[in-house]
mmCIF file of C-alpha atoms in Angstrom:
data_model
loop_
_atom_site.group_PDB
_atom_site.id
_atom_site.type_symbol
_atom_site.label_atom_id
_atom_site.label_comp_id
_atom_site.label_asym_id
_atom_site.label_seq_id
_atom_site.Cartn_x
_atom_site.Cartn_y
_atom_site.Cartn_z
ATOM 1 C CA MET X 1 105.016 154.134 249.142
ATOM 2 C CA SER X 2 106.833 153.950 253.029
ATOM 3 C CA ALA X 3 109.473 155.562 253.398
ATOM 4 C CA PRO X 4 112.742 153.474 254.467
ATOM 5 C CA SER X 5 114.220 153.680 257.926
ATOM 6 C CA ALA X 6 116.851 156.613 258.247
ATOM 7 C CA VAL X 7 120.654 155.392 257.712
ATOM 8 C CA THR X 8 123.442 157.651 259.124
ATOM 9 C CA ALA X 9 126.214 158.891 257.129
ATOM 10 C CA LYS X 10 128.806 157.131 259.157
ATOM 11 C CA GLU X 11 126.798 154.092 258.835
ATOM 12 C CA ARG X 12 126.443 154.365 255.353
ATOM 13 C CA ALA X 13 130.634 155.662 254.827
ATOM 14 C CA ALA X 14 130.963 152.407 256.507
ATOM 15 C CA ALA X 15 129.024 150.205 253.926
ATOM 16 C CA SER X 16 131.398 148.572 251.609
ATOM 17 C CA GLY X 17 131.217 149.677 248.066
ATOM 18 C CA GLN X 18 130.523 152.757 248.482
ATOM 19 C CA LEU X 19 127.362 154.332 245.820
ATOM 20 C CA LEU X 20 126.195 158.007 245.171
ATOM 21 C CA ALA X 21 122.967 158.894 244.542
ATOM 22 C CA ALA X 22 121.763 161.546 241.969
ATOM 23 C CA VAL X 23 118.454 163.581 241.403
ATOM 24 C CA ASP X 24 118.228 165.658 238.055
ATOM 25 C CA ILE X 25 115.712 168.170 238.203
ATOM 26 C CA GLY X 26 114.500 169.598 235.000
ATOM 27 C CA GLY X 27 111.780 171.462 233.353
ATOM 28 C CA THR X 28 110.091 167.939 231.799
ATOM 29 C CA LYS X 29 111.655 164.847 233.575
ATOM 30 C CA ILE X 30 112.828 164.203 237.001
ATOM 31 C CA ALA X 31 115.002 161.463 236.979
ATOM 32 C CA ALA X 32 116.767 159.509 240.409
ATOM 33 C CA GLY X 33 119.880 157.192 239.965
ATOM 34 C CA LEU X 34 122.521 155.379 241.916
ATOM 35 C CA VAL X 35 125.680 155.829 240.250
ATOM 36 C CA ASP X 36 128.912 153.695 241.538
ATOM 37 C CA ARG X 37 132.409 155.617 242.671
ATOM 38 C CA THR X 38 133.863 155.410 238.614
ATOM 39 C CA GLY X 39 130.930 157.286 237.474
ATOM 40 C CA GLU X 40 128.988 154.183 236.112
ATOM 41 C CA LEU X 41 124.942 154.826 236.185
ATOM 42 C CA LEU X 42 123.730 151.571 237.435
ATOM 43 C CA TYR X 43 120.319 152.112 237.792
ATOM 44 C CA GLN X 44 117.379 155.249 237.414
ATOM 45 C CA VAL X 45 114.148 155.950 237.150
ATOM 46 C CA SER X 46 112.196 159.268 235.932
ATOM 47 C CA ARG X 47 108.397 160.576 236.529
ATOM 48 C CA PRO X 48 107.280 163.609 234.699
ATOM 49 C CA THR X 49 107.794 166.807 235.818
ATOM 50 C CA PRO X 50 104.575 168.678 237.033
ATOM 51 C CA ALA X 51 106.033 171.993 236.294
ATOM 52 C CA GLN X 52 102.935 173.995 235.993
ATOM 53 C CA GLU X 53 101.218 172.853 238.935
ATOM 54 C CA SER X 54 102.260 173.784 242.676
ATOM 55 C CA GLY X 55 106.048 174.058 244.371
ATOM 56 C CA SER X 56 104.164 171.754 246.660
ATOM 57 C CA ALA X 57 103.598 169.393 243.814
ATOM 58 C CA VAL X 58 106.925 169.282 242.124
ATOM 59 C CA LEU X 59 108.299 168.452 245.247
ATOM 60 C CA THR X 60 106.168 165.423 245.806
ATOM 61 C CA ALA X 61 107.452 164.410 242.870
ATOM 62 C CA VAL X 62 111.054 164.453 243.307
ATOM 63 C CA HIS X 63 110.402 162.792 246.965
ATOM 64 C CA ALA X 64 108.539 160.052 244.960
ATOM 65 C CA ALA X 65 111.411 159.477 242.538
ATOM 66 C CA VAL X 66 113.562 159.390 245.548
ATOM 67 C CA GLU X 67 111.850 156.784 247.034
ATOM 68 C CA HIS X 68 111.498 154.804 244.425
ATOM 69 C CA LEU X 69 114.800 154.951 244.406
ATOM 70 C CA ALA X 70 115.474 154.332 248.433
ATOM 71 C CA ALA X 71 113.566 150.961 247.705
ATOM 72 C CA ASP X 72 116.298 149.491 245.818
ATOM 73 C CA PRO X 73 118.489 146.956 247.904
ATOM 74 C CA ARG X 74 121.906 149.070 247.242
ATOM 75 C CA TRP X 75 120.186 152.023 248.804
ATOM 76 C CA GLY X 76 122.340 151.154 252.471
ATOM 77 C CA ARG X 77 125.511 151.865 250.631
ATOM 78 C CA VAL X 78 124.591 155.522 249.187
ATOM 79 C CA ALA X 79 126.885 157.800 251.320
ATOM 80 C CA ALA X 80 126.087 160.970 249.358
ATOM 81 C CA LEU X 81 123.638 163.011 247.379
ATOM 82 C CA GLY X 82 124.280 164.616 244.190
ATOM 83 C CA ILE X 83 120.990 167.323 243.051
ATOM 84 C CA GLY X 84 121.317 169.141 239.498
ATOM 85 C CA SER X 85 118.364 171.229 238.797
ATOM 86 C CA ALA X 86 117.416 173.950 236.026
ATOM 87 C CA GLY X 87 118.048 177.073 237.090
ATOM 88 C CA PRO X 88 119.040 179.765 238.272
ATOM 89 C CA VAL X 89 120.442 177.770 241.436
ATOM 90 C CA ASP X 90 121.669 179.512 244.372
ATOM 91 C CA THR X 91 124.232 177.033 245.730
ATOM 92 C CA ALA X 92 125.718 179.135 248.815
ATOM 93 C CA ARG X 93 121.775 179.253 250.391
ATOM 94 C CA GLY X 94 120.711 175.868 248.542
ATOM 95 C CA THR X 95 117.616 177.475 246.373
ATOM 96 C CA VAL X 96 116.566 176.706 243.054
ATOM 97 C CA SER X 97 114.531 179.160 240.580
ATOM 98 C CA PRO X 98 113.730 177.517 237.678
ATOM 99 C CA VAL X 99 112.896 179.057 234.882
ATOM 100 C CA ASN X 100 110.608 176.331 233.792
ATOM 101 C CA ILE X 101 108.917 175.609 236.978
ATOM 102 C CA PRO X 102 107.125 178.858 238.283
ATOM 103 C CA GLY X 103 105.949 177.351 241.294
ATOM 104 C CA TRP X 104 109.432 177.222 242.784
ATOM 105 C CA ARG X 105 111.689 180.853 243.092
ATOM 106 C CA ASP X 106 114.076 180.725 245.632
ATOM 107 C CA PHE X 107 112.640 177.579 246.731
ATOM 108 C CA PRO X 108 114.776 176.123 249.386
ATOM 109 C CA LEU X 109 115.481 172.485 247.859
ATOM 110 C CA VAL X 110 118.162 171.190 249.890
ATOM 111 C CA ARG X 111 116.385 171.706 252.793
ATOM 112 C CA SER X 112 113.556 170.587 251.911
ATOM 113 C CA MET X 113 115.296 167.526 250.583
ATOM 114 C CA ALA X 114 117.553 166.697 253.884
ATOM 115 C CA ALA X 115 113.997 166.931 255.627
ATOM 116 C CA HIS X 116 112.606 163.740 253.597
ATOM 117 C CA PRO X 117 113.323 160.653 255.727
ATOM 118 C CA ALA X 118 115.210 158.493 253.137
ATOM 119 C CA LEU X 119 117.698 161.287 252.839
ATOM 120 C CA ALA X 120 118.535 161.793 257.056
ATOM 121 C CA GLY X 121 122.021 162.194 257.523
ATOM 122 C CA LEU X 122 123.018 161.997 253.938
ATOM 123 C CA PRO X 123 125.273 164.682 252.672
ATOM 124 C CA MET X 124 123.863 166.977 250.171
ATOM 125 C CA VAL X 125 125.589 168.635 247.205
ATOM 126 C CA LEU X 126 123.400 170.629 244.385
ATOM 127 C CA GLY X 127 124.837 172.340 241.412
ATOM 128 C CA GLY X 128 122.790 173.725 238.173
ATOM 129 C CA ASP X 129 122.254 171.168 235.415
ATOM 130 C CA ALA X 130 124.376 173.040 233.445
ATOM 131 C CA VAL X 131 127.474 172.502 235.822
ATOM 132 C CA ALA X 132 126.584 169.185 236.335
ATOM 133 C CA MET X 133 126.412 168.543 232.875
ATOM 134 C CA ALA X 134 130.091 169.779 232.991
ATOM 135 C CA ALA X 135 131.244 167.691 235.850
ATOM 136 C CA ALA X 136 129.439 164.534 233.862
ATOM 137 C CA GLU X 137 131.618 165.111 230.623
ATOM 138 C CA HIS X 138 134.893 165.708 232.653
ATOM 139 C CA TRP X 139 134.520 162.420 234.795
ATOM 140 C CA ARG X 140 133.567 160.270 232.571
ATOM 141 C CA GLY X 141 133.157 162.145 229.014
ATOM 142 C CA ALA X 142 133.607 164.275 226.166
ATOM 143 C CA ALA X 143 136.240 166.687 228.766
ATOM 144 C CA ARG X 144 137.978 163.739 230.416
ATOM 145 C CA GLY X 145 141.741 164.520 230.570
ATOM 146 C CA HIS X 146 141.436 167.856 230.053
ATOM 147 C CA ALA X 147 142.228 170.551 233.229
ATOM 148 C CA ASN X 148 140.135 173.668 231.267
ATOM 149 C CA ALA X 149 137.087 172.892 229.166
ATOM 150 C CA LEU X 150 133.730 174.700 228.796
ATOM 151 C CA CYS X 151 131.014 172.421 228.554
ATOM 152 C CA ILE X 152 127.836 173.760 226.912
ATOM 153 C CA VAL X 153 124.325 172.766 226.631
ATOM 154 C CA VAL X 154 122.182 173.989 223.769
ATOM 155 C CA SER X 155 118.762 173.364 224.011
ATOM 156 C CA THR X 156 115.306 175.549 224.568
ATOM 157 C CA GLY X 157 118.155 177.585 226.320
ATOM 158 C CA VAL X 158 122.099 177.465 226.856
ATOM 159 C CA GLY X 159 123.799 177.055 229.373
ATOM 160 C CA ALA X 160 127.190 176.300 230.483
ATOM 161 C CA GLY X 161 129.605 174.743 232.892
ATOM 162 C CA LEU X 162 133.172 175.597 233.835
ATOM 163 C CA ILE X 163 136.494 173.029 234.093
ATOM 164 C CA LEU X 164 139.415 174.929 235.246
ATOM 165 C CA ASP X 165 142.956 173.992 237.011
ATOM 166 C CA GLY X 166 141.514 170.021 236.589
ATOM 167 C CA ALA X 167 137.996 170.859 238.382
ATOM 168 C CA VAL X 168 134.771 171.858 238.152
ATOM 169 C CA TYR X 169 134.466 175.444 239.120
ATOM 170 C CA PRO X 170 130.632 176.594 239.790
ATOM 171 C CA GLY X 171 131.479 179.579 241.527
ATOM 172 C CA PRO X 172 129.873 181.136 244.874
ATOM 173 C CA THR X 173 126.244 181.019 243.797
ATOM 174 C CA GLY X 174 127.091 178.088 241.256
ATOM 175 C CA ASN X 175 126.317 179.582 238.041
ATOM 176 C CA ALA X 176 130.037 180.621 237.048
ATOM 177 C CA GLY X 177 130.324 179.756 233.040
ATOM 178 C CA HIS X 178 127.067 180.901 232.523
ATOM 179 C CA LEU X 179 127.617 181.529 228.846
ATOM 180 C CA GLY X 180 124.119 182.088 227.796
ATOM 181 C CA HIS X 181 123.863 184.953 228.596
ATOM 182 C CA ILE X 182 127.217 186.723 227.261
ATOM 183 C CA CYS X 183 126.292 189.485 225.172
ATOM 184 C CA VAL X 184 127.521 188.825 221.852
ATOM 185 C CA ASP X 185 125.202 192.010 219.867
ATOM 186 C CA LEU X 186 125.231 194.989 221.221
ATOM 187 C CA ASP X 187 122.040 195.917 219.337
ATOM 188 C CA GLY X 188 120.455 192.831 219.781
ATOM 189 C CA ASP X 189 117.144 191.753 221.156
ATOM 190 C CA PRO X 190 116.361 191.858 224.576
ATOM 191 C CA CYS X 191 116.487 188.977 226.478
ATOM 192 C CA ALA X 192 114.572 187.383 229.469
ATOM 193 C CA CYS X 193 117.602 187.989 231.865
ATOM 194 C CA GLY X 194 116.931 191.975 231.305
ATOM 195 C CA SER X 195 120.388 192.559 229.153
ATOM 196 C CA ARG X 196 119.976 192.360 225.329
ATOM 197 C CA GLY X 197 121.873 190.338 222.578
ATOM 198 C CA CYS X 198 122.381 187.302 224.910
ATOM 199 C CA VAL X 199 123.826 183.799 223.588
ATOM 200 C CA GLU X 200 120.878 182.002 224.394
ATOM 201 C CA GLY X 201 118.829 184.610 222.456
ATOM 202 C CA LEU X 202 120.588 183.812 219.546
ATOM 203 C CA ALA X 203 121.377 180.238 219.628
ATOM 204 C CA SER X 204 119.014 178.234 221.066
ATOM 205 C CA GLY X 205 116.797 175.767 220.054
ATOM 206 C CA THR X 206 114.186 178.114 220.151
ATOM 207 C CA ALA X 207 116.000 181.053 218.552
ATOM 208 C CA ILE X 208 116.694 179.420 216.262
ATOM 209 C CA ALA X 209 113.033 178.214 215.572
ATOM 210 C CA ARG X 210 111.839 181.551 215.717
ATOM 211 C CA ARG X 211 114.851 183.277 213.564
ATOM 212 C CA ALA X 212 113.661 180.949 210.690
ATOM 213 C CA LEU X 213 109.936 181.138 210.768
ATOM 214 C CA ARG X 214 110.875 185.268 211.269
ATOM 215 C CA ASP X 215 112.818 185.044 207.987
ATOM 216 C CA GLY X 216 110.327 183.075 206.158
ATOM 217 C CA TRP X 217 110.843 179.330 206.718
ATOM 218 C CA GLN X 218 107.993 176.887 205.955
ATOM 219 C CA PRO X 219 107.443 174.194 208.275
ATOM 220 C CA HIS X 220 106.037 170.495 206.652
ATOM 221 C CA GLY X 221 102.968 170.662 209.092
ATOM 222 C CA SER X 222 102.756 171.710 211.920
ATOM 223 C CA ASP X 223 106.267 170.894 214.076
ATOM 224 C CA ALA X 224 107.734 174.722 214.182
ATOM 225 C CA SER X 225 110.719 173.077 216.221
ATOM 226 C CA ALA X 226 114.746 173.681 216.148
ATOM 227 C CA GLY X 227 114.689 169.952 214.963
ATOM 228 C CA ALA X 228 112.104 170.383 211.956
ATOM 229 C CA VAL X 229 114.454 173.464 211.205
ATOM 230 C CA ALA X 230 117.679 170.982 211.076
ATOM 231 C CA ALA X 231 115.697 168.525 208.748
ATOM 232 C CA SER X 232 115.191 171.393 206.343
ATOM 233 C CA ALA X 233 118.497 172.218 206.802
ATOM 234 C CA ARG X 234 119.435 168.786 205.578
ATOM 235 C CA ARG X 235 117.485 169.354 202.554
ATOM 236 C CA GLY X 236 118.825 172.239 201.285
ATOM 237 C CA ASP X 237 116.952 174.969 203.030
ATOM 238 C CA PRO X 238 118.729 178.181 202.653
ATOM 239 C CA ILE X 239 116.709 179.668 205.641
ATOM 240 C CA ALA X 240 116.884 176.790 207.528
ATOM 241 C CA LEU X 241 121.054 176.866 206.693
ATOM 242 C CA ALA X 242 121.347 180.391 207.748
ATOM 243 C CA ALA X 243 119.309 179.612 211.377
ATOM 244 C CA PHE X 244 121.889 177.521 212.386
ATOM 245 C CA ASP X 245 124.609 179.569 210.878
ATOM 246 C CA ARG X 246 123.416 182.792 212.921
ATOM 247 C CA ALA X 247 123.314 180.241 215.879
ATOM 248 C CA ALA X 248 127.210 178.749 215.383
ATOM 249 C CA GLN X 249 128.175 182.090 214.823
ATOM 250 C CA ALA X 250 126.904 183.040 218.290
ATOM 251 C CA LEU X 251 127.868 180.243 220.107
ATOM 252 C CA ALA X 252 131.343 181.120 218.673
ATOM 253 C CA ALA X 253 131.459 184.371 220.117
ATOM 254 C CA GLY X 254 130.709 182.856 223.681
ATOM 255 C CA ILE X 255 133.297 180.467 223.057
ATOM 256 C CA ALA X 256 135.856 182.779 222.143
ATOM 257 C CA ALA X 257 134.930 185.393 224.758
ATOM 258 C CA THR X 258 135.120 182.559 227.172
ATOM 259 C CA ALA X 259 138.534 181.305 226.455
ATOM 260 C CA THR X 260 139.944 184.645 226.216
ATOM 261 C CA LEU X 261 139.003 185.169 229.864
ATOM 262 C CA VAL X 262 140.512 181.562 231.483
ATOM 263 C CA GLU X 263 142.235 179.616 228.825
ATOM 264 C CA ILE X 264 140.400 177.066 227.929
ATOM 265 C CA ASP X 265 141.401 174.501 225.357
ATOM 266 C CA LEU X 266 138.272 172.457 224.847
ATOM 267 C CA ALA X 267 134.182 173.282 224.096
ATOM 268 C CA VAL X 268 132.171 170.146 224.496
ATOM 269 C CA ILE X 269 128.847 170.699 223.437
ATOM 270 C CA GLY X 270 125.425 168.763 224.294
ATOM 271 C CA GLY X 271 121.871 169.333 224.229
ATOM 272 C CA GLY X 272 119.249 168.550 221.712
ATOM 273 C CA VAL X 273 120.128 171.078 219.496
ATOM 274 C CA ALA X 274 123.548 169.560 219.281
ATOM 275 C CA GLN X 275 122.169 166.595 218.245
ATOM 276 C CA ALA X 276 121.906 168.505 214.366
ATOM 277 C CA GLY X 277 125.582 167.298 213.744
ATOM 278 C CA ASP X 278 127.613 169.108 211.127
ATOM 279 C CA LEU X 279 124.346 171.698 210.761
ATOM 280 C CA LEU X 280 125.998 173.223 213.707
ATOM 281 C CA PHE X 281 129.354 171.814 214.483
ATOM 282 C CA ALA X 282 131.099 172.788 210.976
ATOM 283 C CA PRO X 283 129.768 176.575 210.927
ATOM 284 C CA LEU X 284 130.567 176.377 214.537
ATOM 285 C CA ARG X 285 134.049 175.868 214.050
ATOM 286 C CA ARG X 286 134.223 178.233 210.993
ATOM 287 C CA HIS X 287 132.917 181.343 212.800
ATOM 288 C CA LEU X 288 135.350 180.232 215.855
ATOM 289 C CA ALA X 289 138.473 180.315 213.576
ATOM 290 C CA ARG X 290 137.572 184.125 213.153
ATOM 291 C CA TYR X 291 136.948 184.999 216.932
ATOM 292 C CA ALA X 292 138.971 182.951 218.619
ATOM 293 C CA THR X 293 142.408 184.297 216.910
ATOM 294 C CA LEU X 294 144.981 185.600 219.620
ATOM 295 C CA SER X 295 147.814 182.650 220.137
ATOM 296 C CA PHE X 296 146.180 181.334 223.426
ATOM 297 C CA THR X 297 142.616 180.629 222.336
ATOM 298 C CA SER X 298 143.724 179.863 218.347
ATOM 299 C CA ALA X 299 144.308 176.068 219.475
ATOM 300 C CA ILE X 300 140.291 175.894 221.167
ATOM 301 C CA ARG X 301 139.217 172.624 219.925
ATOM 302 C CA VAL X 302 134.944 171.813 219.328
ATOM 303 C CA VAL X 303 133.470 168.318 220.446
ATOM 304 C CA PRO X 304 130.283 166.931 220.845
ATOM 305 C CA ALA X 305 129.103 165.630 224.452
ATOM 306 C CA ALA X 306 129.825 162.117 224.916
ATOM 307 C CA LEU X 307 127.775 160.871 227.498
ATOM 308 C CA GLY X 308 123.828 161.664 225.814
ATOM 309 C CA THR X 309 120.647 161.889 228.321
ATOM 310 C CA ASP X 310 122.793 159.994 230.983
ATOM 311 C CA ALA X 311 125.184 163.259 231.690
ATOM 312 C CA GLY X 312 122.313 164.781 234.506
ATOM 313 C CA LEU X 313 122.700 161.868 236.730
ATOM 314 C CA VAL X 314 126.152 161.494 236.244
ATOM 315 C CA GLY X 315 127.069 164.929 236.462
ATOM 316 C CA ALA X 316 125.208 165.028 239.506
ATOM 317 C CA ALA X 317 126.715 162.178 241.522
ATOM 318 C CA ALA X 318 130.441 163.883 239.655
ATOM 319 C CA LEU X 319 129.620 166.785 242.405
ATOM 320 C CA ALA X 320 129.285 165.302 245.061
ATOM 321 C CA ALA X 321 131.530 162.893 244.587
ATOM 322 C CA PRO X 322 134.586 164.911 246.746
ATOM 323 C CA ARG X 323 132.152 163.627 249.466
ATOM 324 C CA LEU X 324 133.294 159.864 248.952
ATOM 325 C CA GLY X 325 137.186 161.231 249.542
ATOM 326 C CA ALA X 326 139.449 161.922 247.234
ATOM 327 C CA THR X 327 140.056 158.900 245.380
ATOM 328 C CA ALA X 328 135.945 158.964 244.296
ATOM 329 C CA ALA X 329 136.285 162.753 242.873
ATOM 330 C CA PRO X 330 136.722 163.056 239.027
ATOM 331 C CA SER X 331 140.217 163.857 237.884
ATOM 332 C CA SER X 332 142.010 165.401 235.067
#
């Protein structure tokens, strides 16, 4: 598909009804969308991520998604682009090193995106996928109206983003609030990050399945995923229930530690593992009551995320929304 002619940022800013473009890059899927000033997702496209191919092949897939989006007649109203990517990210340098995309290590994503003709002159904001999720939930979801919150993605890994004083707080490199790599078990198993006893190693979907199998859980058929563990737990399997309880305990310890540092009053939990519902949330709230005991942490509420699979694109757009002016920025 040929790229549309370049439109300058000034021309875009002059267009009526400004829109935000958003790109959400994960190890499984690359999505692109158009989002209006209120955070409504108007249109989206997606394609599989060629995660095990070369870095250039992944970039080609991202560009293809952008080109498909740019063919929409509303593209001329786009005034800024938000990019949410699996991480680690380095927003100061505009680079990404997603664990699940081996071909991208210190990959200059912002520079590579800016070189595409469809994106010429377009302001861009890069963020990690968990920070984007936090921005989305603060703008349109479960954290709306809260000035201080922690938003957590519990999936194959555990990521998180912070809302502090009414705004997303990404930190200098875009990785602030990375709850997945808080140590909650001093003598725990080594983590891929180089530490040990991390929340991610205890509470991720991968960790839940690994612990259940280690403790003798027998899957039905070939599915040994966290979802299969959840199905067994719903049938009352004690090993499966214990795996979710241990994950919830690790999450509770991480949330309590974060609350002690920055005084959040809300924890929003999303991601695939959160779909287990009360299998996760009931023990999580019980353990949190044991860990968050100080007067300024004991009132933390834990709620499920509201935006589901739209969070990545809405969140990427939310990161770029301040480029449209204060009225477009997510507010508390």
